[in-house]
GROMACS .gro file of C-alpha atoms in nm:
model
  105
    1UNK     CA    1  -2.207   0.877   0.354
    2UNK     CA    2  -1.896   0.708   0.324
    3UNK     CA    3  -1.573   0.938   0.216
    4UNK     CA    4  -1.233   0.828   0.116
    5UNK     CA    5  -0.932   1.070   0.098
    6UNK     CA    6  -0.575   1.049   0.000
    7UNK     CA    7  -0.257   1.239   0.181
    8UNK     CA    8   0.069   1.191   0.155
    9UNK     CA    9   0.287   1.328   0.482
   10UNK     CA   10   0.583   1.246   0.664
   11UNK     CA   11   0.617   0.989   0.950
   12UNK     CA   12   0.699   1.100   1.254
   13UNK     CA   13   0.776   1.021   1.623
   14UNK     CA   14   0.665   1.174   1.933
   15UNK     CA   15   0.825   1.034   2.255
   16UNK     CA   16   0.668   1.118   2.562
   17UNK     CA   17   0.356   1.085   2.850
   18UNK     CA   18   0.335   0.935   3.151
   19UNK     CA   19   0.460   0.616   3.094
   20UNK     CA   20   0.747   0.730   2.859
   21UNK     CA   21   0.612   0.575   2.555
   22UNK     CA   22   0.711   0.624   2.140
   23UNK     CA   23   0.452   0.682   1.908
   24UNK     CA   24   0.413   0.753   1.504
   25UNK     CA   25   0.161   0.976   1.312
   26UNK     CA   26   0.134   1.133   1.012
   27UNK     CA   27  -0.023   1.472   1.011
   28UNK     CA   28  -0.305   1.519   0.780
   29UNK     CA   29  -0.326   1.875   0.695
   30UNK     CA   30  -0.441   2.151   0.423
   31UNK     CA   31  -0.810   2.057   0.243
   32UNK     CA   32  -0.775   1.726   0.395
   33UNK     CA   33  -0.785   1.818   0.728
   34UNK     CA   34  -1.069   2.032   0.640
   35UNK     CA   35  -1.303   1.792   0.552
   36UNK     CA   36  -1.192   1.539   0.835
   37UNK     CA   37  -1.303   1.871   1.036
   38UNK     CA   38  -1.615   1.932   0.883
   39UNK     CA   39  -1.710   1.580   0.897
   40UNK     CA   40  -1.609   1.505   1.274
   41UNK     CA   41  -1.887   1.822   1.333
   42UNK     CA   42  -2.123   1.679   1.127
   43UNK     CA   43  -2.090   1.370   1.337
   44UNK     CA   44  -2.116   1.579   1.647
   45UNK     CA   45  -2.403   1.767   1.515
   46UNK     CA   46  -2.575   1.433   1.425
   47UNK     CA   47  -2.476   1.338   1.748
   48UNK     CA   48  -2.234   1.083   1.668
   49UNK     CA   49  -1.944   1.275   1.817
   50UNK     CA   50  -1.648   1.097   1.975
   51UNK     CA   51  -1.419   1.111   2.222
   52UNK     CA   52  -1.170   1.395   2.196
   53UNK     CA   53  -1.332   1.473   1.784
   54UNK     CA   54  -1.183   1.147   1.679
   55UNK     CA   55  -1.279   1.021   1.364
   56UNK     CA   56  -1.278   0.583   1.296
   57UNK     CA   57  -1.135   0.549   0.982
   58UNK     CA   58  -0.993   0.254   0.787
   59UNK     CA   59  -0.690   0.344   0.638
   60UNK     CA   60  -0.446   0.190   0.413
   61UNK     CA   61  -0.041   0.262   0.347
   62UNK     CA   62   0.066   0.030   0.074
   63UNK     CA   63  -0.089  -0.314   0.059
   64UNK     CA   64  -0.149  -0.295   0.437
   65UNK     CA   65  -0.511  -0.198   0.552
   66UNK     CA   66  -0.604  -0.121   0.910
   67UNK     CA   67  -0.837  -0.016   1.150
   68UNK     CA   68  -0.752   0.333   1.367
   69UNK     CA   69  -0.905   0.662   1.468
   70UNK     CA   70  -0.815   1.019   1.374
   71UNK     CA   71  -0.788   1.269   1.617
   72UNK     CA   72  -0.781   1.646   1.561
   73UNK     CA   73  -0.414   1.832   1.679
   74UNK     CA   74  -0.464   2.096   1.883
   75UNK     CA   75  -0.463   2.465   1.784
   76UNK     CA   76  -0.337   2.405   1.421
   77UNK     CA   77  -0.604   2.261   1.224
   78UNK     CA   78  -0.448   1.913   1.148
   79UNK     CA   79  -0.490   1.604   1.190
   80UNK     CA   80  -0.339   1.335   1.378
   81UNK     CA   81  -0.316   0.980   1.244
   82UNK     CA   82  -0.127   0.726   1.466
   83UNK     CA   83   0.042   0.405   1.241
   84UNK     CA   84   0.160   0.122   1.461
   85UNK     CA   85   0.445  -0.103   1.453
   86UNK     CA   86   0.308  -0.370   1.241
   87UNK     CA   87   0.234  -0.133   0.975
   88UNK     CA   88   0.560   0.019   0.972
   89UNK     CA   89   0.685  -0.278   0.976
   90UNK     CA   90   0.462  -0.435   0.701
   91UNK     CA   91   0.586  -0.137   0.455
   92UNK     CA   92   0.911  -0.076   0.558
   93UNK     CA   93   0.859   0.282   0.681
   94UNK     CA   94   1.097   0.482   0.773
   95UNK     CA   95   1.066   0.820   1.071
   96UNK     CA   96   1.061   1.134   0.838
   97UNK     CA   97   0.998   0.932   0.502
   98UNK     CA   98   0.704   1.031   0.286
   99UNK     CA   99   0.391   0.784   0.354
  100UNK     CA  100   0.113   0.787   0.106
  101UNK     CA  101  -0.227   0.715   0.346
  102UNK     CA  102  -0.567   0.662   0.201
  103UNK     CA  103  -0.852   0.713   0.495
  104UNK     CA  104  -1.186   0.574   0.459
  105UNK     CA  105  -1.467   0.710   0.697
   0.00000   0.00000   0.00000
């Protein structure tokens, strides 16, 4: 069964790891995050599970639609959704600007 939500969150940067790198997510929270939750055990249930409870999901952010995985945050119920360069690029987003993200999964 195919599931398509809508969130809108703010972009933001983690810097860090071994090799000292920059990334961006938005954090998909609230009754989102819920049903990425109960659908990721579903999935496990079914076993379908992935590695570390990620989730594929298409996504889109404006007119730009792309191909990434989900992956649960840990201890606060969220959601983690990374958005590469060439999106942010693509839609001219800005670190701590609202993003409006639907996921498909």
């Amino acid at each position: 069964m195919t599931q398509t939500l809508t969130h809108t969150a703010p972009l933001w940067r983690w810097t860090g790891g071994a090799n000292g790198g920059t990334w961006y997510f938005l954090s998909i929270t609230g009754a989102n995050a819920e049903t990425l939750s109960a659908t990721a055990l579903m999935r496990k249930l079914e076993g379908l599970g992935r590695g570390f409870g990620s989730i594929k999901v298409q996504a889109r952010i404006g007119a730009t639609r792309f191909a990434t995985s989900a992956f649960p945050s840990k201890g606060d119920g969220a959601w983690l959704l990374p958005v590469k360069a060439a999106v942010r690029k693509a839609e001219d987003l800005a670190e701590d600007g609202p993003v409006e993200v639907e996921l498909t999964f």
